Coordinates of C-alpha atoms and ligand atoms in Angstrom, one line a residue:
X1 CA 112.7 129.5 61.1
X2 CA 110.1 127.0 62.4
X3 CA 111.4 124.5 59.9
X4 CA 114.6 125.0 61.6
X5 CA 113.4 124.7 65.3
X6 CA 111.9 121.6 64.6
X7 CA 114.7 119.6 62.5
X8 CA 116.8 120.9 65.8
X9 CA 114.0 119.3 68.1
X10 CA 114.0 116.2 66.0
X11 CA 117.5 116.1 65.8
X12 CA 117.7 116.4 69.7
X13 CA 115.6 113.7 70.2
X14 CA 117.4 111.4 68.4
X15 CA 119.9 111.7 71.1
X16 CA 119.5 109.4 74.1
X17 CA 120.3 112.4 76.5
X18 CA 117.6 114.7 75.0
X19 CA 115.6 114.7 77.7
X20 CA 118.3 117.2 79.6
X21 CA 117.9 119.5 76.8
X22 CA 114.1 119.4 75.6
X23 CA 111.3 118.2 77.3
X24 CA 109.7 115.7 74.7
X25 CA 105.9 115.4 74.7
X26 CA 104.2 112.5 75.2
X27 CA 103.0 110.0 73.4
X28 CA 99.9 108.1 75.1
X29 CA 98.1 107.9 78.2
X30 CA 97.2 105.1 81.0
X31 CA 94.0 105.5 82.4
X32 CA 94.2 103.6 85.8
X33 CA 92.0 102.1 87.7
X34 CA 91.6 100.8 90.6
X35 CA 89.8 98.2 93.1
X36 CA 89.4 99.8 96.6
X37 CA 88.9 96.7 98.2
X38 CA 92.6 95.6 97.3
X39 CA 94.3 99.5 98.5
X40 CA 91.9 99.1 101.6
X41 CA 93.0 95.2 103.1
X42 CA 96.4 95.6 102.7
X43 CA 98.6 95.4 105.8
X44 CA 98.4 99.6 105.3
X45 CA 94.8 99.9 105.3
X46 CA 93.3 102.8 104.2
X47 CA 90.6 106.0 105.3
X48 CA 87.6 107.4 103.7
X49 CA 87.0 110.8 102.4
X50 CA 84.2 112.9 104.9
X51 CA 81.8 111.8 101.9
X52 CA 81.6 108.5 103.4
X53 CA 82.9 105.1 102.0
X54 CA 83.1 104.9 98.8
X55 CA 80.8 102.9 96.4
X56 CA 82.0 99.8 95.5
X57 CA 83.5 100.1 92.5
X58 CA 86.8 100.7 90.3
X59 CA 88.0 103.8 91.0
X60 CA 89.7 106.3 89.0
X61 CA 93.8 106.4 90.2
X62 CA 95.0 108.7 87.2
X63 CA 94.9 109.7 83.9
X64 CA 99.0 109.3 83.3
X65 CA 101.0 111.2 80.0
X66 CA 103.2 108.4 78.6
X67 CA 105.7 107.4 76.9
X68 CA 106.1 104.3 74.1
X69 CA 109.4 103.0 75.5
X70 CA 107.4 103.1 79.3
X71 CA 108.9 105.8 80.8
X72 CA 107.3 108.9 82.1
X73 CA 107.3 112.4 82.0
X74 CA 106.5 113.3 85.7
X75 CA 106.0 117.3 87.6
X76 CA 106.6 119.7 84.5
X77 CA 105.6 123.0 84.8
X78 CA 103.7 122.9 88.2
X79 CA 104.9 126.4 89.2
X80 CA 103.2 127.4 86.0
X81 CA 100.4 125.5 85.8
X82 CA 99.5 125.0 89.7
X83 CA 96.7 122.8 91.2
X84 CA 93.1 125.0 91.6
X85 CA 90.7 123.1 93.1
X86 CA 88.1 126.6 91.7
X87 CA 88.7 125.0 88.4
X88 CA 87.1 121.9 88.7
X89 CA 84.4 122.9 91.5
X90 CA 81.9 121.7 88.4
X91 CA 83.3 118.5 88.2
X92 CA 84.1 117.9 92.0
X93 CA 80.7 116.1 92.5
X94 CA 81.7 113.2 89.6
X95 CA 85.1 113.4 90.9
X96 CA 84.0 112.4 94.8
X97 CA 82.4 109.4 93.5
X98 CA 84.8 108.1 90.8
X99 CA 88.3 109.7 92.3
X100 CA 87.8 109.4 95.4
X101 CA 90.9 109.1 97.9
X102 CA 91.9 106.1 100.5
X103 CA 94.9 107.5 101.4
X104 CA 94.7 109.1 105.2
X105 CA 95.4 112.2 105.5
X106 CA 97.0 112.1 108.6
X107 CA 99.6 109.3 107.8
X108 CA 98.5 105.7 108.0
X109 CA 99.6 105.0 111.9
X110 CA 96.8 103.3 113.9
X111 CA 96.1 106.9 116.1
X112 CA 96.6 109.2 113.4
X113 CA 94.0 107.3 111.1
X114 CA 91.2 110.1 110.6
X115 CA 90.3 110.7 107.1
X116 CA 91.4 110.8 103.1
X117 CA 92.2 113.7 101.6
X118 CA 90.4 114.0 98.0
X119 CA 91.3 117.4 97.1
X120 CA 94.8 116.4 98.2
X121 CA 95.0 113.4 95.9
X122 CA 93.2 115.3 92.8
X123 CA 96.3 117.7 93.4
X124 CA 98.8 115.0 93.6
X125 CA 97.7 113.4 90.2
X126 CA 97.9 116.9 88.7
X127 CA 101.2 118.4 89.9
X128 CA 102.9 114.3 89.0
X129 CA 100.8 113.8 85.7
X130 CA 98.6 116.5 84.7
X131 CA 100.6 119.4 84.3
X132 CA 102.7 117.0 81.8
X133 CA 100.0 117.4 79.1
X134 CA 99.4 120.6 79.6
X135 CA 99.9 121.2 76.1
X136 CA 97.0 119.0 74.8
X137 CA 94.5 119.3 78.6
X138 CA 94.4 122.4 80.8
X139 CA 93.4 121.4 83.8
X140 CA 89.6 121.3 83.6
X141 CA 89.7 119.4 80.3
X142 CA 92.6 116.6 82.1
X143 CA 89.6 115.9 85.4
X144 CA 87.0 116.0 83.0
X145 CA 88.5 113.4 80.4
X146 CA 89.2 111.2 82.9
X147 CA 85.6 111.2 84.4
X148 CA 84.5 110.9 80.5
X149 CA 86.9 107.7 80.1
X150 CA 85.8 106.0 83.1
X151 CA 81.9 106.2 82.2
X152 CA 83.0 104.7 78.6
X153 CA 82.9 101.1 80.4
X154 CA 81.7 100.2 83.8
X155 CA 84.7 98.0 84.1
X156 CA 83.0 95.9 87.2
X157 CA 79.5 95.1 85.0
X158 CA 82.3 93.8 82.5
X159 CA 83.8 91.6 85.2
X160 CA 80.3 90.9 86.6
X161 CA 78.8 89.6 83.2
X162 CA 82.0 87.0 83.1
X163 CA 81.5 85.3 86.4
X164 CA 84.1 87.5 88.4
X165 CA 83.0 89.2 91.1
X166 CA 84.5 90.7 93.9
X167 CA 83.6 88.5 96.8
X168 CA 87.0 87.2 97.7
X169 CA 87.7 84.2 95.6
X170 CA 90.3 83.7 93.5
X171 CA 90.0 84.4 89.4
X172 CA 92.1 83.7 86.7
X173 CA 94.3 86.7 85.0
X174 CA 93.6 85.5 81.8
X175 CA 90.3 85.1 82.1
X176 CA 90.2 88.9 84.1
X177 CA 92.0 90.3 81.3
X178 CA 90.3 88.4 78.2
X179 CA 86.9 89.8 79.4
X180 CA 88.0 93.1 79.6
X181 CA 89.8 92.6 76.0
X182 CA 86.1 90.9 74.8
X183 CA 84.2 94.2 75.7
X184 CA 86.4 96.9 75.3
X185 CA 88.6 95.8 72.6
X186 CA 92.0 96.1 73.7
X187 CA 94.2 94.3 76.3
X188 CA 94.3 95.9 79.8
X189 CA 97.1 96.0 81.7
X190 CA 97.0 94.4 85.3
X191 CA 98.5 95.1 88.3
X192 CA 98.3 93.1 91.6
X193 CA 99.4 94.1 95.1
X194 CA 98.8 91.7 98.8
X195 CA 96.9 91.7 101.3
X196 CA 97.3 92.2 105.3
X197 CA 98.0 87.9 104.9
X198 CA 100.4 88.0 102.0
X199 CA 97.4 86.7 99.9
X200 CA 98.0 88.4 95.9
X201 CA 95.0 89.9 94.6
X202 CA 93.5 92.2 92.0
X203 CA 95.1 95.5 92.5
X204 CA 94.9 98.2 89.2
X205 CA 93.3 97.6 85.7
X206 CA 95.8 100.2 83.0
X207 CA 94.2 100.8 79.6
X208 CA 95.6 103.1 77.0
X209 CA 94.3 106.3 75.7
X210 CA 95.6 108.4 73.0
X211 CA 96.9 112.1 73.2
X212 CA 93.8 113.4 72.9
X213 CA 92.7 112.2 76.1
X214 CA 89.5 110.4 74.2
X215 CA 89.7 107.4 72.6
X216 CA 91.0 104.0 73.7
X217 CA 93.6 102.6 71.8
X218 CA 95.7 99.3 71.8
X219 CA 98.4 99.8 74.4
X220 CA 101.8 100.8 73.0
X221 CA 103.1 98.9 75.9
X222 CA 101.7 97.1 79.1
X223 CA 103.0 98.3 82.5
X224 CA 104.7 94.8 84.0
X225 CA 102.6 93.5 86.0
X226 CA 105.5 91.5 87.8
X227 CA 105.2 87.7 89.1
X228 CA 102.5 88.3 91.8
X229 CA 100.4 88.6 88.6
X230 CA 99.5 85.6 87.2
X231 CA 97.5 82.4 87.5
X232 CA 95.0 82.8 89.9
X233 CA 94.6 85.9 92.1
X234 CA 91.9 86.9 94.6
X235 CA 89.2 89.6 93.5
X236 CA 88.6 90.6 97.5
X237 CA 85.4 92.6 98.9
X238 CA 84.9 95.9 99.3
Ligands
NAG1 C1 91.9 129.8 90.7 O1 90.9 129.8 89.7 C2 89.9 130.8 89.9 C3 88.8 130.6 88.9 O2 89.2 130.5 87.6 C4 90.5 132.2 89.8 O3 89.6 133.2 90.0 C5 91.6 132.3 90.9 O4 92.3 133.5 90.7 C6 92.6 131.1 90.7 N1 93.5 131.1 91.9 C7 94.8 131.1 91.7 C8 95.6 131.1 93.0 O5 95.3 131.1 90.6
NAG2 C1 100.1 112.1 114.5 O1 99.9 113.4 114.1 C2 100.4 114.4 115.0 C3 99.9 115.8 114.5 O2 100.0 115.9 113.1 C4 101.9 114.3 115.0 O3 102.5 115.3 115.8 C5 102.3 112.9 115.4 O4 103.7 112.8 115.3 C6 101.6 111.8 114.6 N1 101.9 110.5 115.2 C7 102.4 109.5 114.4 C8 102.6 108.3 115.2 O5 102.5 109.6 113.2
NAG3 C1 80.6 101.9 88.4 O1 81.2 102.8 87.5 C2 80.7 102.7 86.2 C3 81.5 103.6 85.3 O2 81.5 104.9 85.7 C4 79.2 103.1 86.2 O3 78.7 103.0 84.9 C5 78.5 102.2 87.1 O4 77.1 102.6 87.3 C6 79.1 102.2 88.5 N1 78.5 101.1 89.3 C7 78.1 101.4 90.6 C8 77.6 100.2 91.3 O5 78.2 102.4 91.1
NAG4 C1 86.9 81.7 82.7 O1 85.6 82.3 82.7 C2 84.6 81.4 82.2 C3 83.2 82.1 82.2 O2 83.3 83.2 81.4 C4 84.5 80.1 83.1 O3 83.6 79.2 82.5 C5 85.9 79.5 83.1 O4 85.8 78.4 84.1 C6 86.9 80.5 83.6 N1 88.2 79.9 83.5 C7 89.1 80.0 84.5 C8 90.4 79.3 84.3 O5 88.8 80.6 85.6

């Protein structure tokens, strides 16, 4: 009977529309990162959680289920898997200063500009990402791998050791994403965004993780990283 289920499954999945039907699993992970200074200076700005400002540092954005064509499985299950901040209260020291949030709470107009939300953000990533691996992470084990994966590298040392730094000047994409490739073994994925001037800078560093939420592997594809990204691209101060 098992047998059965799963030549159905299989057989499901073969069809483009099988998404309507089953809910496939997924098939890696990107770990994001990102560079506060570039989700601070945008035209947007940004707030601080009541910790204080945040070290500078890449921060964690999310641990993301994903699959190998690029798409994404997004908000499965959260009625049955909901957010519970109890859950993680172990971890929520690690998580303020790796995760923290730079969104404002309070929307991001000029009088309304108070303070970030981390709890809110932690809940966000889970209800969008987490609760679409539930069948490899509960919800302690998803925080906790993605705290685990970010001490694997200090991705700014990395950066530091090669001459890039984040003092505003502009660096190379190849060379940005060649050191990370020297040290970690695998190509990162980049993302860039602007600042309040227009100016493009270094936004997100993606790397790839397999199902198990441990190990870095080679990426099974790179996000794009669009036009903004490439040549040279400012690495702006936090
Ligand atoms: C949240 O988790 C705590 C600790 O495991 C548990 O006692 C509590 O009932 C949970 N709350 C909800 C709303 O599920
Ligand atoms: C600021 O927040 C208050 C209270 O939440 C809300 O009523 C008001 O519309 C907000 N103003 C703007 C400009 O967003
Ligand atoms: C930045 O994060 C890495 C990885 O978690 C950590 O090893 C390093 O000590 C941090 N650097 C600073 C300046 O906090
Ligand atoms: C790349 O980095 C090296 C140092 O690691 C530096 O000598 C070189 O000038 C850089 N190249 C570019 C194009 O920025």
């Amino acid at each position: 009977m098992v047998s059965i289920k799963s030549i159905c499954i299989k057989l499901l999945m073969l069809l483009p529309l099988s998404n309507i039907w089953v809910s496939r699993d997924f098939d890696f992970f990107y770990f994001v990162q990102q560079w506060p200074g570039s989700f601070c200076d945008t035209k947007k700005s940004c707030c601080f959680p009541l910790t204080g400002k945040p070290v500078a540092n890449f921060s964690i954005h999310g641990l993301w289920p994903n699959f190998n064509d690029g798409s994404y499985p997004s908000s499965c299950n959260i009625a049955e898997n909901p957010f519970n901040q109890s859950q993680i209260i172990d971890l929520v020291p690690r998580a303020e200063k790796s995760w923290a949030s730079l969104s404002c709470a309070g929307g991001s107009k000029k009088e309304n500009k108070t303070n970030s939300d981390n709890e809110r953000f932690w809940k966000h990533e889970w209800d969008k990402h987490g609760t679409c691996s539930y069948s490899v992470l509960d919800e302690h084990a998803y925080f906790e791998a993605a705290l685990n994966l970010k001490d694997q590298f200090d991705l700014l040392q990395i950066l530091q050791n090669n001459g890039i730094k984040p003092d505003g000047n502009l660096y190379s994409i190849v060379n940005i994403s060649e050191a990370i490739e020297q040290a970690i073994g695998f190509q990162p994925g980049i993302t860039c965004n602007r600042d309040a001037l227009g100016n493009r800078q270094l936004n997100e560093i993606y790397l790839c993780v397999d199902k198990s939420a441990s190990n870095f592997i080679e990426c099974p594809i790179l996000p794009k990283s669009g036009k903004s990204c490439t040549g040279f691209v400012e690495f702006p101060i936090f």
